[in-house]
Each structure stands twice: as structure tokens, then as C-alpha cells.
Amino acid sequence: MTAATTAPTSIAAQAVHATKVYGSGDTAVRALDDLSAEFGTGQYSAIMGPSGSGKSTLMHCMAGLDTLTDGQVFIGGTDLSELSEKELTQLRREKVGFVFQAFNLVPTLDAQENITLPMDLGGSAYDDGWVDTVIDTVGLRDRLEHRPAELSGGQQQRVAVARAMASRPEIIFADEPTGNLDSKTGHEILDFMRSAVDDFGQTIVMVTHDPMAASYSDRVVFLADGRIVDEMLEPTAERVLDKMKQLGE
Amino acid sequence: MFRTTFKNLRARKRRLLTTALAVTIGVAFMAGTLVIADTISRTFDDLFADATEGIDAAVRGSQSIDVDFGPEARNPVPETLVAQIAELDGAAAVEGQVSGYAQFLDKDDEPVGNPGTGAPTLGFNWNEVPELNPFELTDGGPPSGAGEVVIDRGTARDGGFAVGDTIAVLTQAGRGDFTVTGIVTFGGQDRPAGATTALFETTTAQDLVGEPGTFQEIAVVAGEGVSEEDLVTQIQAIAPAGVEVLTGEQYTEDSQNQVQEGLSFFNTFLLVFAGIALFVGSFIIYNTFNILVAQRTGELGLLRALGASRRQVFGSVILEATIVGVIAGVIGLVLGIGLASLLKLAMAGLGIELPGGAPVVTVRTAITALATGMVITVLAALVPARRAGAVPPLVALRQRSVEDRALPRRRTIAGGVVTAIGLASLGYGLWGEPGNAIQFVGLGALVTFIGVALLAPVLASPFVKGVGGLIAKLRGTPAALAEKNALRNPRRTSATASALMIGVGLVGFITIFAASTKASIDKTIDDAFTGDLVVASGTFGFGGLPPEVADEIAALPEIDLVSGMRFGPARVDGEDTGVVAVNTDQMARLADIGISEGSADDFGVSSFGIHEDVAEEKGWELGTPVTIEFVDTGAQTFTVDVIYSENALAGPWFIDTAAFEANYAQQFDAQIYASLTEGASLAKARESVEEIVDPYPAAEVQDQEEYTEATAGQIDQLLGLVYLLLVFAVIIAVIGISNTLALSIYERTHELGLLRAVGMTRQQMRSSIRWESVMIALFGTILGLTVGLVFGWAVVSALADEGFSVFQAPVSQLVVIALLAALAGVIASLRPARRAAKLDMLEAIMTE
């Protein structure tokens, strides 16, 4: 974790005056409140904050899973608010990778099929060499023909990471990727993600509430009440924990 | 938390409704049949009660022959009896009744009404006694001379006839022109039950529609203070032999009963389809409850862990089924009433105008509909409910598994055994040469059906892998996912497909059976009929062409041989049936009926020709005396003089035209067969014949090919109706597929959200669900068609002795059925696919 990785050369994803309001009138909840943030290319960012701080909402809106009430979100140079539903889907398929907390995989497909699913859906030819590299990186060579039900939780998450990387997306969003794993397996997954950034220059944005997980990132953004309240470069678990206590979680 | 519960409830309310829908259609069909039957019989009861209100005693022939088609036949009553009854103290008024065939022609010389496909066209005598006349004059006055007629208001309205106009009427005396003197209604109806009515002065009526010197019935009005019974006793004292006397009350009841009997075939026919619909519906219910139980396994396990007994869990599912059943019953009843009105409209469109009046919904109909809905639903839910009760408490603590790939061995074995038994019975019927082959074949077919339904889960995997795999290769990832989803739970897939299998199996069977029947008819007629021209009267047993027509045709120089064919009711060897009469010496040369014993040359007035099957069955041989009873002449002894092998034209037995003339009052040719003189031109002969039959617009001149086509064409009419009714079974199956898919999608909510997140477009989502539906539908269809094909072949083979000489599987039609089934799959997927595509992605991903 050198200082060089914290100085992005370009911006992979960006939120500009992002506002998200759920409901209306008296019951309206302001999940994102005029929030602006940038996530650099080749950077491993973590988003933290107490429950209801808007961290998941921010991730969903940035990833094109949800739409903003006001403001803009950019992936690369693309303004998501200007995309049609179909274009958004295509963007998620080609430019974004996902790792969710659990049940990341389609149960009827085997590991290999799950990894190539986004590209198969796109119907385009893909880079076999790269897919092989990814599979070897996450160490799944001998599990390719297993279905998710035949894989352990950690193996399932490794397939999910492989899927996210396989299409060489501009950015990977990970939502509590280790939330359902024991700490040893969790570390393995975090190591993979770290090496994806270090070895292949992958951009990753990860939502987490685990200071340990956050310590793997280059930069932590702290949210509260839909706003960025603080930022930390080269985080360690202790420092993040202190900060979280300070924020009153 | 409250919100999810509420949402769940709302989702379940809809699910409850769609589940109920599967049974609802069957119940609606049944309720509709009952309602329309009650409505028709109530209306007719009222009509007859009104029409016969003034009759205190009725006199009619005591000889009756009840045939399957038309009203029962009776011997006539002598005219002289009217005057004798009039002299009795107890009789205030008396009048003879005449009725028979009379067909109006409209101003374009087209027949009004067609008794072959619709309501009868009737002629009566005009009753002078007001109490005995059920008709009400709305215009003009009664007929008074030979050239006058009173017509029903329906004919007057449709044909644009008014009092003073001339109208042409076809009767047994041929075509005649009459002056319209009056227009009538019957019980307020313009044309009750669609029957047209011509009313003539009595002597004219006897000539045209009856028999001179006789009446069909005599109606009597009692004098002041004379009871019906007393009047009957007085009449009986003077009545000659062969006459019976009924009180007015008995007479009314008898008329009403005859209508009921006439309707019973129609009712049974519709109820059979209601039964099929309910059977298919029960598959859907079974499947739906199975899925619901599987989905709620965790919840049920929790209930068990918290102390609910097996019985309570079982009971809760049965309770739910009962509620669904009651809903289905109530909606079915309401829909049934609507369906009855619709059916009435449809029949009116076909020219069968049913009398008006509000639909009659009896307590019986209501109870039957509700009970059927409930019983079918609860029965179908029994197995799923037991499965629910068997959920162990521990399941609540484990993660539930959607996939259920294991196939129960017991079921597979049972399916194999049942199929084997069915096939064995089929085979025995076909090759074991038992006396009643068709029964073994029929039973075998039914048993095999059930066996295949039991085996379907085993067949589902290879089928989906084969066909689905092929589709997946061609159509990409969404289709590949569809294939995997259809394979996910073979039991569910096959239960869903089985519902469709039944409908398609029946459609396939009927299609093959009908095609084979037509092909067999074609072949038999080709083989048997060696003549050149046929005149079809187009009146289907109600009247026909007067004998003069055949005589005139015979007189043509271009024509060599001529034979009319007449039909009449008769009691042959104690059995109420009918006989055919032909000009034997000519017919034997016009058609090859395969005379194996005896000769047609000296076939006389008491000769009887029988088919060899009849000879075998009855043990009759040449020279055996056979008693045939006729209503007009009573019991007559005939002698078997000819035994033949081809029954396509002659049926089981025939007598000579001379014998028919000796024993029947009315003489009509239903068909006339003719052959050309050596070297005569067919076109010219046809022209001449057409000129002769020109006054009979219902009649049609056909050459051999047209005759074959027309005969086989009758099958198509029936086929159309059967298809229409089977469509309901298919609709239910489609609802079933839709229902299953909707439930499966509900189970897969998270997965669908995930797919959308990683880049599946809405269109791909819809396409994937559509393909899954198509694969299920194709599976059901292919199973159904296979089963239908085997049965069609088996039944046709079993009936080979009955004249089914040709087996034909119409490939193009079967392919169309398969394509339609695929289309049905697409339609079934529409709603679930739309719902899946509209899924809120984020909410779906959060769902576990």
C-alpha cells in the first residue's frame, strides 16, 4: 500500500450532488443528501458508515441498480441518468462487476457458467486467456463444474469475485462481500480483491461495516445521514474502528 | 415486518384466485350445462302445459316405436272415431290432430330452417276448437281451403311474408303454393325452439302432412262437471283396438317427458366435457398446492417446532383447499349462468332458437356446483396436505432447498406397472381376439393414460435435455437458463405438462379417429358404390323427396338404374330401431354390398336382407323368419333372403321398397341412387336430374366424388364441436402452466434480481421464461400426441371389423397441434414473464 496507489490518475466513477429521497411528504427519507464523491481508477475504496447512513444506496445508485432523485452519477465518462433501462443493463453487464453479500450465484449454473454469465448474456466473444487467469487467481480450476450448492460459502464468494472480474469491468462494486463468511475465508476473499487491484489495476468500491475489511482498502469514505463526513487514506483496522466509534455507531 | 406480511397476504389472495380458476372453468361448464338444461326443460314444460291446457283427454295409437332420433312413432287413429266421441255425454268438443313434415321456401326459393342440423319444420292442421288450439293469431284468420296456410310469425318476419302473400311449401305431396291467410305465435313465441310451423285446414293437412282418413291424435274437451277420468272411461268404452286414451294430465306429462329424453343426450355430451375440464383442473390444483407446500416448508417446520401437530398442519392445508374450492364453486356457478346465456346465443346463431325466459338456476345446480368445486379441490389437495403434515420440525432450522430432483422410486414403479397393465389390456383387445375388443382397448387406453401421467417425471428430464438443449443451442443464454429451470423440478414440470397432455391427447386421438373414419368412408364408398349420381334430400329423416322424383329420374333416357332409399322406425326382433328400404333388384347392381348368401333377384315384399355380423350375432341364416313390427301395420313376418358383407350403404339390414310401401303411411326417399345408361354423358344426365329436383331446394345432386365428400363431411361438423369443447381443457392447462410459472418465479425472486443486476435485459428475462413455458408445453404436447396416436391406432384397429378399414394419422394436422401447443406455452408465459421483467431489482436482490 504505497502512496502512489492513492493518487488516482483518472476517475472511474463519480457522484455529483447526488440526492436520493425515498417516499414523499412527512415520511420522506433523504438517503443521499447532495453527496459528491470520486472513485479513482485502480483504487480500492471502502464506504463505511452506520446503518441508514446511505452507504448501500450510494453504491446501488453508482452501480446503476437504482436511480437518483437528483444529481448525477458517472461511470467512466457515462452519465447514468441519461441512459435508458436497456442501456443501463448493458452498462452493468459490460462496465460494472458485482459481489453481493450472499447468494451471488445462479443455482442452476455451474461455477464456470456463473463466471461467464454476464458475457454470455451479452452474446459477445470473450477473452478466454483472461478468464483462465481469473479462474487461476481465485484458485477454482478444480471446482468449475460444481454447482453453487456443492461449493462452500467461501468458494461461492470466490466464484462471485471471478465473475465480477471476468468481463474486465471499469469498476467492481462489492456489498459486504465477507459479511457471511468466517474471518479466515473472509481474509482470503479480501486478499483476492486486493490482488485484483494491485496486479491487474482493477477499480473496486466496497461497502462494509467491518473495520478489518476496510483496512484492505486504499481509502475509506465515511458516510452519515446521506453525506460524506470524513475520509481516510491508508486505513488500518484500529484507526477505522476509532473513527466509527467517533461517528457513534 | 407488517408490510411484508400484508404484501404476502395480498400476493396470496391473488394466488388463491388463480388457483381457484383452474377448477372454476370445469365447474362453470357443469353449472352452465345444468342451467341450460333446466332452462330449456322448464320453458318446454311451460309451453306444453299451456298448449295442452285445454285437453281433458287424448286418444292416440297404442303401438309406439321409440327411436334414437326424432319423436316416437305411433300408429294413427281412424278419423271416424272423432264423430263417435263427439256423441258421448262427457265430451264438449273434440278434434283430430295432424302433424308432419312441411318445409317453407323463402322468396328466393331457399329452404327456411334445416331439420338436418336445426329445429324441425312442422306442419299441423288448424284446430277450430279454441280450447284445443295452442296458436294465437296475430294477424289474418284461419285457413279455410286447400290452397291456404297459416304461418309462424318467425317465418313471416324473416321471409318478409304478409297475409295475402303466396308461400311455397314442401310436403310429402311435393311442392305447393299457398296463400297466407294468417300469422300465429305459440305461447307468445314467434318460433318456439326454432321450429317453423305451417297450419292447414284439416283435410288438406291430412293430405299434405298426414294420412287421409286418419289422425295422429284426437283431443277431447270435457263437458261441464265431467272429470278427466270419467271422460277417459267413456272414450275407452267405444275405442277400437290399437288405440289408447290418456287424461289431459297424463298427456301433458308424457309430452314433457319426451322433451327431457331428447335433451338427455345433449346434456350427457356437455357433462362429459365438464368432467374432462374438472379432471384437468384437478392436476393444476394438485400441482399448485404441492408448490405452495414446498415453498412454505420452512414456515410449516416452524409451526411444527412450535408445537403444531401433524394433524393441525394437514388441516390447515385442507382448510385452504376448501376455501379455494368454495371460491371456485361460487365463481364457477356465476360464470356457468353466463355461459348458459352465451351457449343459448351461440345456438341461436346456429339456427336453434331456444325459447326465451330467464336462466333457471335450481337449488340442485347451485349445490352441485359448490360441492363439485369443493370436493375436487380438496381431493386434489390431499396428497400435498399429507406432505405438509409430514414436514419435520427440524426443517425450520435448515435452509430450504428449492431444488427437488429426487424422483420417488415408488411412483416410478407404480407408473411402470400401471402402464404395463394398460398396454397389456390394449394388446389383448387387439390381438387376443376377445369378443368385445373395443372394451379392452378403451380400458387399456384409459389405464395407460394414468400410467404415463405417473411416469411423466421420469420422461421430463430426457425430453427437456433433448428438445430444450437443442433450443438452448439455437437461442442462447436465456433459453439455456430456461432449460435448466425446466429441469429444476421434474415432478413439477411433468405435473404441469400432464394437464396439457390430457387435452392434447384427446385432441390428437379425435383427430386421428376422425381422419381414419373419413378415410374409411371414402374407401368403402369407393369400393361399394358403383353408380354415378346420388340425390341427397337434405332433410335427414324428416320428410324427404316424394317417390315421384325417383320415378321421373328413372324415366330419363340417360339413366339406367335407380333406387330410392327410405328410412322408417320399426321394431326388429323386439328391438326399437329403424329399417332401410331400397329397390333391391336395382340397388344390388348400383352398389356392391357383397352378397354372400341368397340372391337379390327374387327379393319380395316379405324378404329381409341382413349383414353377416347380424346373422352371426342373432344366429340367423337364410330362411329364418324374423318378426318386424311397424306402427301402421303391426307385427309382420319377414324371411331372411339375403346375407351381405358390406354395410357402408345398406346398414345392418334392409327391406324392399315394396315392403316399405306396404307397411308405412308416409313415403319419402332420403336418398336416390342412379347409374347412367351405357354411353350417356354424365354432365347431361346430371343436368336432367337437376331439373327434376329443382322444386326441392334442400335436395342436392352429387356425383360419386361429391357424395363421398358429403358423407365424410358430416364427420367434420361433429369434429368442430368436439374441438371447441376440448379447447376448454387446453385453456385450463394453459392456466396451469401460467400458475406454476408464476409460483416458480416467486420462488426465484432473488435469483432473478441477481440476473438483472449482472446484465440480463428485461427482454432476455421475458424470453427465458417464455422458453421455459414453451418447453413445458411441448413436453405435454409430445406426450399427449404420442399417447393420442397410439390410442387412435389401437381403437381404429379394434374397430376394423366395424368398417374402419383405413388408419390415417394426418401429419399436417398433428404438426399444427404441436405448433398451437407451443403457442399456448407462449401465451401461458405472458403474465409471469411480464411480472418477472417488471421485478424491482433491488428489492429482489434483498429477498432471500
PDB file of C-alpha atoms in Angstrom, chain A residues 22 60 64-66 85-86 89 92-93 98 100 102-109 113 117-118 120-122 147 163 175, chain B residues 399 403 405 477-478 480-481 484-485 488 750-751 754-764 841-842 845-848:
ATOM      1  CA  TYR A  22     -37.490   7.642  -0.514  1.00  0.00           C
ATOM      2  CA  HIS A  60     -26.702   0.971  -5.716  1.00  0.00           C
ATOM      3  CA  GLY A  64     -26.893   1.569 -11.973  1.00  0.00           C
ATOM      4  CA  LEU A  65     -29.077  -0.660  -9.813  1.00  0.00           C
ATOM      5  CA  ASP A  66     -31.085   2.316  -8.590  1.00  0.00           C
ATOM      6  CA  GLU A  85     -33.250   0.972 -18.906  1.00  0.00           C
ATOM      7  CA  LYS A  86     -31.749  -1.190 -21.637  1.00  0.00           C
ATOM      8  CA  THR A  89     -28.479  -3.101 -18.195  1.00  0.00           C
ATOM      9  CA  ARG A  92     -23.963  -3.238 -15.755  1.00  0.00           C
ATOM     10  CA  ARG A  93     -23.137  -6.165 -17.973  1.00  0.00           C
ATOM     11  CA  PHE A  98     -20.836  -7.099  -8.639  1.00  0.00           C
ATOM     12  CA  PHE A 100     -23.055  -9.268  -3.097  1.00  0.00           C
ATOM     13  CA  ALA A 102     -24.531 -13.873  -0.256  1.00  0.00           C
ATOM     14  CA  PHE A 103     -26.450 -15.901  -2.833  1.00  0.00           C
ATOM     15  CA  ASN A 104     -24.380 -14.327  -5.530  1.00  0.00           C
ATOM     16  CA  LEU A 105     -24.732 -17.186  -7.932  1.00  0.00           C
ATOM     17  CA  VAL A 106     -27.420 -18.663 -10.138  1.00  0.00           C
ATOM     18  CA  PRO A 107     -28.101 -22.067  -8.533  1.00  0.00           C
ATOM     19  CA  THR A 108     -28.798 -23.882 -11.802  1.00  0.00           C
ATOM     20  CA  LEU A 109     -25.486 -22.905 -13.377  1.00  0.00           C
ATOM     21  CA  GLU A 113     -21.182 -20.805 -16.309  1.00  0.00           C
ATOM     22  CA  LEU A 117     -22.774 -15.387 -17.294  1.00  0.00           C
ATOM     23  CA  PRO A 118     -22.589 -11.605 -17.910  1.00  0.00           C
ATOM     24  CA  ASP A 120     -22.875 -14.967 -22.237  1.00  0.00           C
ATOM     25  CA  LEU A 121     -25.841 -12.676 -21.733  1.00  0.00           C
ATOM     26  CA  GLY A 122     -24.101 -10.086 -23.849  1.00  0.00           C
ATOM     27  CA  ARG A 147     -22.966 -26.060  -8.851  1.00  0.00           C
ATOM     28  CA  ARG A 163     -17.436 -13.342 -12.265  1.00  0.00           C
ATOM     29  CA  ASP A 175     -21.610  -5.084  -0.978  1.00  0.00           C
TER      30      ASP A 175
ATOM     31  CA  GLN B 399     -32.001 -23.693   4.803  1.00  0.00           C
ATOM     32  CA  GLU B 403     -34.461 -27.982  -5.907  1.00  0.00           C
ATOM     33  CA  ARG B 405     -34.521 -33.524  -8.105  1.00  0.00           C
ATOM     34  CA  THR B 477     -28.226 -17.970 -22.754  1.00  0.00           C
ATOM     35  CA  PRO B 478     -31.857 -17.103 -21.884  1.00  0.00           C
ATOM     36  CA  ALA B 480     -30.194 -22.272 -21.727  1.00  0.00           C
ATOM     37  CA  LEU B 481     -31.357 -20.872 -18.406  1.00  0.00           C
ATOM     38  CA  LYS B 484     -32.091 -25.588 -16.604  1.00  0.00           C
ATOM     39  CA  ASN B 485     -35.112 -24.123 -14.849  1.00  0.00           C
ATOM     40  CA  ARG B 488     -35.036 -27.969 -11.795  1.00  0.00           C
ATOM     41  CA  HIS B 750     -33.630 -13.285  -5.556  1.00  0.00           C
ATOM     42  CA  GLU B 751     -32.104 -15.148  -8.453  1.00  0.00           C
ATOM     43  CA  LEU B 754     -29.269 -11.157  -9.438  1.00  0.00           C
ATOM     44  CA  LEU B 755     -29.578 -11.969 -13.132  1.00  0.00           C
ATOM     45  CA  ARG B 756     -30.851  -8.482 -13.825  1.00  0.00           C
ATOM     46  CA  ALA B 757     -28.002  -6.984 -11.799  1.00  0.00           C
ATOM     47  CA  VAL B 758     -25.307  -8.815 -13.711  1.00  0.00           C
ATOM     48  CA  GLY B 759     -26.716  -7.730 -17.019  1.00  0.00           C
ATOM     49  CA  MET B 760     -29.792  -9.672 -18.123  1.00  0.00           C
ATOM     50  CA  THR B 761     -32.087  -7.349 -20.011  1.00  0.00           C
ATOM     51  CA  ARG B 762     -35.814  -7.345 -19.402  1.00  0.00           C
ATOM     52  CA  GLN B 763     -36.290  -8.764 -22.836  1.00  0.00           C
ATOM     53  CA  GLN B 764     -33.913 -11.640 -22.090  1.00  0.00           C
ATOM     54  CA  MET B 841     -34.324  -5.426  -8.977  1.00  0.00           C
ATOM     55  CA  LEU B 842     -33.060  -4.085  -5.664  1.00  0.00           C
ATOM     56  CA  ILE B 845     -31.752  -8.989  -4.566  1.00  0.00           C
ATOM     57  CA  MET B 846     -32.573  -8.245  -0.939  1.00  0.00           C
ATOM     58  CA  THR B 847     -35.100 -11.124  -0.906  1.00  0.00           C
ATOM     59  CA  GLU B 848     -33.628 -14.360   0.294  1.00  0.00           C
TER      60      GLU B 848
END
